[in-house]
Amino acid sequence: MIDLINLTLFQLDALKEIGNIGASHADTALSELLRKKVWISVPEAKVVPLDEVPQEFGGAEKMVVGVYLQMQGQISGNILFFFSQETAMTLADILMKRPAGTTKVLNEMDQSAIKETGTILAGSCLTALSALTNKEIIPSIPYYAMDMLGALVDFIIINLSQNAEYAMIIQLEFSESEYKIDGSFLLLPDPQSLEVILTSLGVG
Amino acid sequence: MDDPIKVGIADLKVSAAPNKIVTNALGSCVAIVLYDVAHRIGGLAHIMLPTTAFSKIRSNPAKFADTAIPEMLIMMKRLGATKATVSAKIIGGAQMFANVLVEPLGNIGLRNVQAAKEALAKESINIIAEDTGGDCGKSVEIDLNNGGVTVRSIKYGINKL
């Protein structure tokens, strides 16, 4: 099993490159979906101790809306897309074609639209990962929740803690200036899949 | 009044009155709160997994229900607690995303709650209150002056145990 704490900068760069290509796909997909120019940050690839994952993304008690998907197939792991409640309301306004500021409560239709956005983002990133590694990856259906960030991520941490003390996280931050949308997209491969990814990128 | 003592993920702390111990944002994790009413000594563990059988990395007793409870009892005894007057409250073990299963654990929140109950039964400690399961995140505070536990959640506000 690969030791996450000993990943080289070279390996982290290779993982960041997955983020880069994923980001350019996601950028296009999200901009088309929202009909707005969405800006995606330079991706980060980082290794974080499991118990520090919530702090890394703004604190355990931060209220967020999250869409979760599992990666299955030859590469497995977790995908979490999360943002503030305000961004969720704005996303719902845009996706449901309502005037800005209309959405006050996220109903089931809004939740479905937000889940769909998560699916599209995850799909574009996984397409990139799949093409780079030549491995088959299947995203699960999307799951939706609104709660404290720490509570939303703890089962991902639990899942990883069976085999590791650290999480390798590829992170994309996206934002749109007109509507002040921003959010985070995290890809957390399982430790055994990380080895598969690095080997197929030629940096194993 | 000093700030409450913070317990992280896979972490545990013990202390005595007049202190408070808190842990934040439990999802599928479980908080096990022990309190010795006679000596006003208590502890809080924020466990991730049911037993050591579920992880290859077993060095941290606070990570598992089956090792966190004996560890907390030892630490509480050092402060002067006696097991006969210790009781327990358990909080958490939710399923945040409906129907998501974590293989091979399945519904991990439920498994953690069951494991906490089994580990407490093994030590013959009574569970006098619980706020477990459901689908919402919870933050927990125990007041070691009286053993009162406050559970905060987005959905239900404040629940006193």
Short mmCIF file of N, CA and C in Angstrom, two decimals, chain A residues 12-120:
data_model
loop_
_atom_site.label_atom_id
_atom_site.label_comp_id
_atom_site.label_asym_id
_atom_site.label_seq_id
_atom_site.Cartn_x
_atom_site.Cartn_y
_atom_site.Cartn_z
N LEU A 12 2.62 14.45 -6.67
CA LEU A 12 1.55 15.41 -6.40
C LEU A 12 1.28 16.28 -7.63
N ASP A 13 2.34 16.63 -8.35
CA ASP A 13 2.17 17.40 -9.58
C ASP A 13 1.37 16.62 -10.62
N ALA A 14 1.64 15.33 -10.70
CA ALA A 14 0.91 14.49 -11.65
C ALA A 14 -0.57 14.46 -11.27
N LEU A 15 -0.84 14.42 -9.96
CA LEU A 15 -2.22 14.41 -9.49
C LEU A 15 -2.89 15.77 -9.74
N LYS A 16 -2.10 16.82 -9.58
CA LYS A 16 -2.61 18.16 -9.85
C LYS A 16 -3.01 18.30 -11.32
N GLU A 17 -2.23 17.63 -12.17
CA GLU A 17 -2.52 17.67 -13.61
C GLU A 17 -3.90 17.05 -13.91
N ILE A 18 -4.25 16.02 -13.15
CA ILE A 18 -5.60 15.46 -13.29
C ILE A 18 -6.61 16.56 -12.98
N GLY A 19 -6.33 17.29 -11.90
CA GLY A 19 -7.20 18.40 -11.51
C GLY A 19 -7.27 19.45 -12.61
N ASN A 20 -6.12 19.76 -13.22
CA ASN A 20 -6.07 20.77 -14.28
C ASN A 20 -6.96 20.41 -15.46
N ILE A 21 -6.82 19.17 -15.90
CA ILE A 21 -7.59 18.74 -17.07
C ILE A 21 -9.06 18.61 -16.69
N GLY A 22 -9.29 18.07 -15.49
CA GLY A 22 -10.67 17.99 -14.99
C GLY A 22 -11.29 19.37 -14.92
N ALA A 23 -10.50 20.34 -14.44
CA ALA A 23 -11.00 21.70 -14.28
C ALA A 23 -11.42 22.31 -15.61
N SER A 24 -10.62 22.07 -16.66
CA SER A 24 -10.98 22.67 -17.94
C SER A 24 -12.26 22.05 -18.49
N HIS A 25 -12.44 20.74 -18.26
CA HIS A 25 -13.71 20.11 -18.65
C HIS A 25 -14.86 20.67 -17.83
N ALA A 26 -14.64 20.75 -16.51
CA ALA A 26 -15.69 21.20 -15.60
C ALA A 26 -16.08 22.63 -15.87
N ASP A 27 -15.08 23.45 -16.18
CA ASP A 27 -15.27 24.85 -16.50
C ASP A 27 -16.27 25.00 -17.64
N THR A 28 -16.01 24.28 -18.72
CA THR A 28 -16.88 24.33 -19.89
C THR A 28 -18.28 23.85 -19.53
N ALA A 29 -18.35 22.72 -18.84
CA ALA A 29 -19.66 22.13 -18.51
C ALA A 29 -20.48 23.07 -17.63
N LEU A 30 -19.83 23.64 -16.63
CA LEU A 30 -20.53 24.50 -15.68
C LEU A 30 -20.93 25.82 -16.33
N SER A 31 -20.05 26.37 -17.15
CA SER A 31 -20.36 27.64 -17.83
C SER A 31 -21.55 27.46 -18.77
N GLU A 32 -21.61 26.31 -19.43
CA GLU A 32 -22.74 26.04 -20.34
C GLU A 32 -24.03 25.87 -19.55
N LEU A 33 -23.94 25.13 -18.45
CA LEU A 33 -25.12 24.84 -17.64
C LEU A 33 -25.70 26.13 -17.06
N LEU A 34 -24.83 26.98 -16.55
CA LEU A 34 -25.30 28.20 -15.87
C LEU A 34 -25.41 29.39 -16.82
N ARG A 35 -24.89 29.22 -18.05
CA ARG A 35 -24.84 30.31 -19.02
C ARG A 35 -24.12 31.53 -18.44
N LYS A 36 -23.12 31.26 -17.64
CA LYS A 36 -22.28 32.31 -17.05
C LYS A 36 -20.85 31.83 -17.17
N LYS A 37 -19.93 32.78 -17.23
CA LYS A 37 -18.52 32.38 -17.24
C LYS A 37 -18.10 32.01 -15.82
N VAL A 38 -17.88 30.73 -15.62
CA VAL A 38 -17.47 30.27 -14.30
C VAL A 38 -15.95 30.16 -14.27
N TRP A 39 -15.39 30.67 -13.19
CA TRP A 39 -13.94 30.67 -13.03
C TRP A 39 -13.52 29.54 -12.11
N ILE A 40 -12.57 28.74 -12.55
CA ILE A 40 -12.10 27.64 -11.71
C ILE A 40 -10.63 27.86 -11.37
N SER A 41 -10.33 27.74 -10.10
CA SER A 41 -8.97 28.01 -9.61
C SER A 41 -7.99 26.96 -10.10
N VAL A 42 -6.72 27.27 -9.98
CA VAL A 42 -5.68 26.27 -10.21
C VAL A 42 -5.90 25.17 -9.18
N PRO A 43 -6.00 23.94 -9.62
CA PRO A 43 -6.29 22.86 -8.67
C PRO A 43 -5.15 22.65 -7.68
N GLU A 44 -5.52 22.11 -6.55
CA GLU A 44 -4.53 21.72 -5.57
C GLU A 44 -4.60 20.22 -5.38
N ALA A 45 -3.46 19.61 -5.15
CA ALA A 45 -3.43 18.20 -4.75
C ALA A 45 -2.71 18.18 -3.42
N LYS A 46 -3.39 17.74 -2.38
CA LYS A 46 -2.73 17.79 -1.08
C LYS A 46 -3.06 16.57 -0.24
N VAL A 47 -2.15 16.34 0.71
CA VAL A 47 -2.30 15.22 1.63
C VAL A 47 -2.61 15.81 3.00
N VAL A 48 -3.77 15.43 3.55
CA VAL A 48 -4.25 16.03 4.79
C VAL A 48 -4.51 14.92 5.81
N PRO A 49 -4.05 15.09 7.07
CA PRO A 49 -4.42 14.10 8.08
C PRO A 49 -5.95 14.02 8.17
N LEU A 50 -6.47 12.81 8.30
CA LEU A 50 -7.93 12.62 8.24
C LEU A 50 -8.67 13.52 9.22
N ASP A 51 -8.14 13.64 10.46
CA ASP A 51 -8.88 14.40 11.45
C ASP A 51 -8.82 15.91 11.21
N GLU A 52 -8.01 16.35 10.24
CA GLU A 52 -7.93 17.78 9.95
C GLU A 52 -8.68 18.16 8.68
N VAL A 53 -9.35 17.19 8.06
CA VAL A 53 -10.03 17.47 6.79
C VAL A 53 -11.09 18.58 6.94
N PRO A 54 -11.96 18.55 7.99
CA PRO A 54 -12.96 19.63 8.07
C PRO A 54 -12.33 21.02 8.21
N GLN A 55 -11.28 21.15 9.05
CA GLN A 55 -10.63 22.46 9.23
C GLN A 55 -10.04 22.96 7.91
N GLU A 56 -9.55 22.03 7.13
CA GLU A 56 -8.91 22.37 5.86
C GLU A 56 -9.88 23.11 4.93
N PHE A 57 -11.16 22.85 5.10
CA PHE A 57 -12.15 23.44 4.18
C PHE A 57 -13.11 24.40 4.87
N GLY A 58 -12.67 25.00 5.95
CA GLY A 58 -13.46 26.08 6.54
C GLY A 58 -14.06 25.78 7.89
N GLY A 59 -13.81 24.60 8.44
CA GLY A 59 -14.27 24.31 9.80
C GLY A 59 -15.44 23.36 9.85
N ALA A 60 -15.46 22.56 10.92
CA ALA A 60 -16.45 21.49 11.04
C ALA A 60 -17.88 22.00 11.10
N GLU A 61 -18.08 23.19 11.71
CA GLU A 61 -19.46 23.64 11.94
C GLU A 61 -19.98 24.54 10.82
N LYS A 62 -19.17 24.75 9.79
CA LYS A 62 -19.63 25.58 8.66
C LYS A 62 -20.86 24.92 8.00
N MET A 63 -21.89 25.71 7.81
CA MET A 63 -23.11 25.18 7.18
C MET A 63 -22.92 25.12 5.67
N VAL A 64 -23.12 23.95 5.10
CA VAL A 64 -22.96 23.82 3.65
C VAL A 64 -24.06 22.97 3.04
N VAL A 65 -24.19 23.13 1.73
CA VAL A 65 -25.00 22.21 0.93
C VAL A 65 -24.00 21.34 0.19
N GLY A 66 -24.18 20.04 0.23
CA GLY A 66 -23.21 19.15 -0.39
C GLY A 66 -23.87 18.14 -1.32
N VAL A 67 -23.14 17.83 -2.39
CA VAL A 67 -23.55 16.73 -3.27
C VAL A 67 -22.41 15.71 -3.24
N TYR A 68 -22.77 14.48 -2.93
CA TYR A 68 -21.77 13.43 -2.79
C TYR A 68 -21.98 12.35 -3.85
N LEU A 69 -20.89 11.89 -4.42
CA LEU A 69 -20.95 10.74 -5.35
C LEU A 69 -19.81 9.79 -5.02
N GLN A 70 -20.06 8.51 -5.25
CA GLN A 70 -18.99 7.54 -5.12
C GLN A 70 -18.40 7.25 -6.50
N MET A 71 -17.08 7.09 -6.53
CA MET A 71 -16.45 6.61 -7.76
C MET A 71 -16.36 5.10 -7.65
N GLN A 72 -16.76 4.43 -8.70
CA GLN A 72 -16.69 2.98 -8.70
C GLN A 72 -16.02 2.52 -9.98
N GLY A 73 -15.69 1.23 -10.04
CA GLY A 73 -15.02 0.70 -11.22
C GLY A 73 -13.56 0.42 -10.91
N GLN A 74 -12.69 0.65 -11.90
CA GLN A 74 -11.27 0.34 -11.70
C GLN A 74 -10.57 1.35 -10.78
N ILE A 75 -11.19 2.51 -10.61
CA ILE A 75 -10.71 3.48 -9.63
C ILE A 75 -11.88 3.84 -8.74
N SER A 76 -11.69 3.71 -7.42
CA SER A 76 -12.80 4.00 -6.51
C SER A 76 -12.42 5.14 -5.56
N GLY A 77 -13.44 5.74 -5.02
CA GLY A 77 -13.19 6.85 -4.10
C GLY A 77 -14.43 7.70 -3.91
N ASN A 78 -14.21 8.93 -3.46
CA ASN A 78 -15.31 9.81 -3.08
C ASN A 78 -15.21 11.15 -3.79
N ILE A 79 -16.36 11.69 -4.11
CA ILE A 79 -16.42 13.02 -4.69
C ILE A 79 -17.38 13.85 -3.87
N LEU A 80 -16.95 15.01 -3.43
CA LEU A 80 -17.85 15.90 -2.70
C LEU A 80 -17.76 17.29 -3.30
N PHE A 81 -18.94 17.82 -3.58
CA PHE A 81 -19.07 19.14 -4.17
C PHE A 81 -19.87 19.92 -3.13
N PHE A 82 -19.31 21.00 -2.58
CA PHE A 82 -20.09 21.72 -1.56
C PHE A 82 -19.94 23.23 -1.66
N PHE A 83 -20.93 23.92 -1.14
CA PHE A 83 -20.97 25.39 -1.23
C PHE A 83 -21.87 25.91 -0.13
N SER A 84 -21.87 27.24 0.03
CA SER A 84 -22.70 27.86 1.07
C SER A 84 -24.18 27.75 0.70
N GLN A 85 -25.05 27.96 1.70
CA GLN A 85 -26.48 27.97 1.43
C GLN A 85 -26.84 29.07 0.44
N GLU A 86 -26.15 30.23 0.57
CA GLU A 86 -26.44 31.36 -0.32
C GLU A 86 -26.16 30.96 -1.77
N THR A 87 -25.01 30.30 -2.00
CA THR A 87 -24.69 29.84 -3.35
C THR A 87 -25.73 28.82 -3.83
N ALA A 88 -26.16 27.95 -2.92
CA ALA A 88 -27.17 26.95 -3.30
C ALA A 88 -28.46 27.61 -3.77
N MET A 89 -28.88 28.66 -3.04
CA MET A 89 -30.11 29.39 -3.42
C MET A 89 -29.93 30.07 -4.78
N THR A 90 -28.76 30.67 -4.98
CA THR A 90 -28.48 31.35 -6.24
C THR A 90 -28.44 30.34 -7.39
N LEU A 91 -27.78 29.21 -7.14
CA LEU A 91 -27.74 28.15 -8.16
C LEU A 91 -29.16 27.73 -8.53
N ALA A 92 -30.00 27.57 -7.51
CA ALA A 92 -31.38 27.17 -7.75
C ALA A 92 -32.10 28.22 -8.59
N ASP A 93 -31.89 29.52 -8.27
CA ASP A 93 -32.49 30.60 -9.07
C ASP A 93 -32.11 30.45 -10.55
N ILE A 94 -30.79 30.27 -10.78
CA ILE A 94 -30.30 30.22 -12.16
C ILE A 94 -30.81 28.95 -12.86
N LEU A 95 -30.67 27.81 -12.19
CA LEU A 95 -31.03 26.54 -12.83
C LEU A 95 -32.53 26.44 -13.08
N MET A 96 -33.33 27.00 -12.19
CA MET A 96 -34.78 26.91 -12.32
C MET A 96 -35.35 28.14 -13.05
N LYS A 97 -34.42 29.00 -13.54
CA LYS A 97 -34.80 30.19 -14.31
C LYS A 97 -35.77 31.10 -13.54
N ARG A 98 -35.45 31.35 -12.29
CA ARG A 98 -36.23 32.29 -11.49
C ARG A 98 -35.45 33.60 -11.37
N PRO A 99 -36.14 34.70 -11.11
CA PRO A 99 -35.42 35.95 -10.89
C PRO A 99 -34.45 35.79 -9.71
N ALA A 100 -33.32 36.49 -9.79
CA ALA A 100 -32.30 36.38 -8.73
C ALA A 100 -32.90 36.75 -7.37
N GLY A 101 -32.58 35.98 -6.37
CA GLY A 101 -33.04 36.27 -5.01
C GLY A 101 -34.39 35.68 -4.66
N THR A 102 -34.99 34.91 -5.59
CA THR A 102 -36.32 34.36 -5.36
C THR A 102 -36.29 33.17 -4.38
N THR A 103 -35.30 32.29 -4.56
CA THR A 103 -35.29 31.05 -3.79
C THR A 103 -34.96 31.32 -2.33
N LYS A 104 -35.84 30.90 -1.43
CA LYS A 104 -35.60 31.06 0.00
C LYS A 104 -35.46 29.70 0.69
N VAL A 105 -36.11 28.71 0.11
CA VAL A 105 -36.03 27.35 0.64
C VAL A 105 -35.77 26.43 -0.55
N LEU A 106 -34.91 25.44 -0.36
CA LEU A 106 -34.60 24.54 -1.47
C LEU A 106 -35.60 23.39 -1.48
N ASN A 107 -36.51 23.42 -2.46
CA ASN A 107 -37.48 22.32 -2.54
C ASN A 107 -36.87 21.14 -3.29
N GLU A 108 -37.67 20.10 -3.46
CA GLU A 108 -37.13 18.88 -4.06
C GLU A 108 -36.62 19.07 -5.49
N MET A 109 -37.34 19.92 -6.24
CA MET A 109 -36.92 20.21 -7.61
C MET A 109 -35.56 20.92 -7.62
N ASP A 110 -35.41 21.88 -6.68
CA ASP A 110 -34.14 22.61 -6.58
C ASP A 110 -33.02 21.65 -6.22
N GLN A 111 -33.32 20.77 -5.27
CA GLN A 111 -32.30 19.80 -4.83
C GLN A 111 -31.88 18.91 -6.00
N SER A 112 -32.86 18.50 -6.81
CA SER A 112 -32.54 17.66 -7.98
C SER A 112 -31.65 18.41 -8.95
N ALA A 113 -31.96 19.69 -9.16
CA ALA A 113 -31.16 20.49 -10.10
C ALA A 113 -29.73 20.64 -9.57
N ILE A 114 -29.60 20.83 -8.26
CA ILE A 114 -28.27 20.97 -7.66
C ILE A 114 -27.51 19.64 -7.74
N LYS A 115 -28.23 18.54 -7.50
CA LYS A 115 -27.60 17.22 -7.63
C LYS A 115 -27.10 17.00 -9.05
N GLU A 116 -27.92 17.45 -10.02
CA GLU A 116 -27.57 17.29 -11.42
C GLU A 116 -26.29 18.07 -11.74
N THR A 117 -26.17 19.25 -11.16
CA THR A 117 -24.96 20.04 -11.34
C THR A 117 -23.74 19.27 -10.82
N GLY A 118 -23.92 18.62 -9.66
CA GLY A 118 -22.85 17.80 -9.09
C GLY A 118 -22.48 16.66 -10.03
N THR A 119 -23.48 16.04 -10.62
CA THR A 119 -23.24 14.94 -11.56
C THR A 119 -22.45 15.42 -12.77
N ILE A 120 -22.82 16.58 -13.27
CA ILE A 120 -22.15 17.12 -14.46
C ILE A 120 -20.69 17.45 -14.15
#
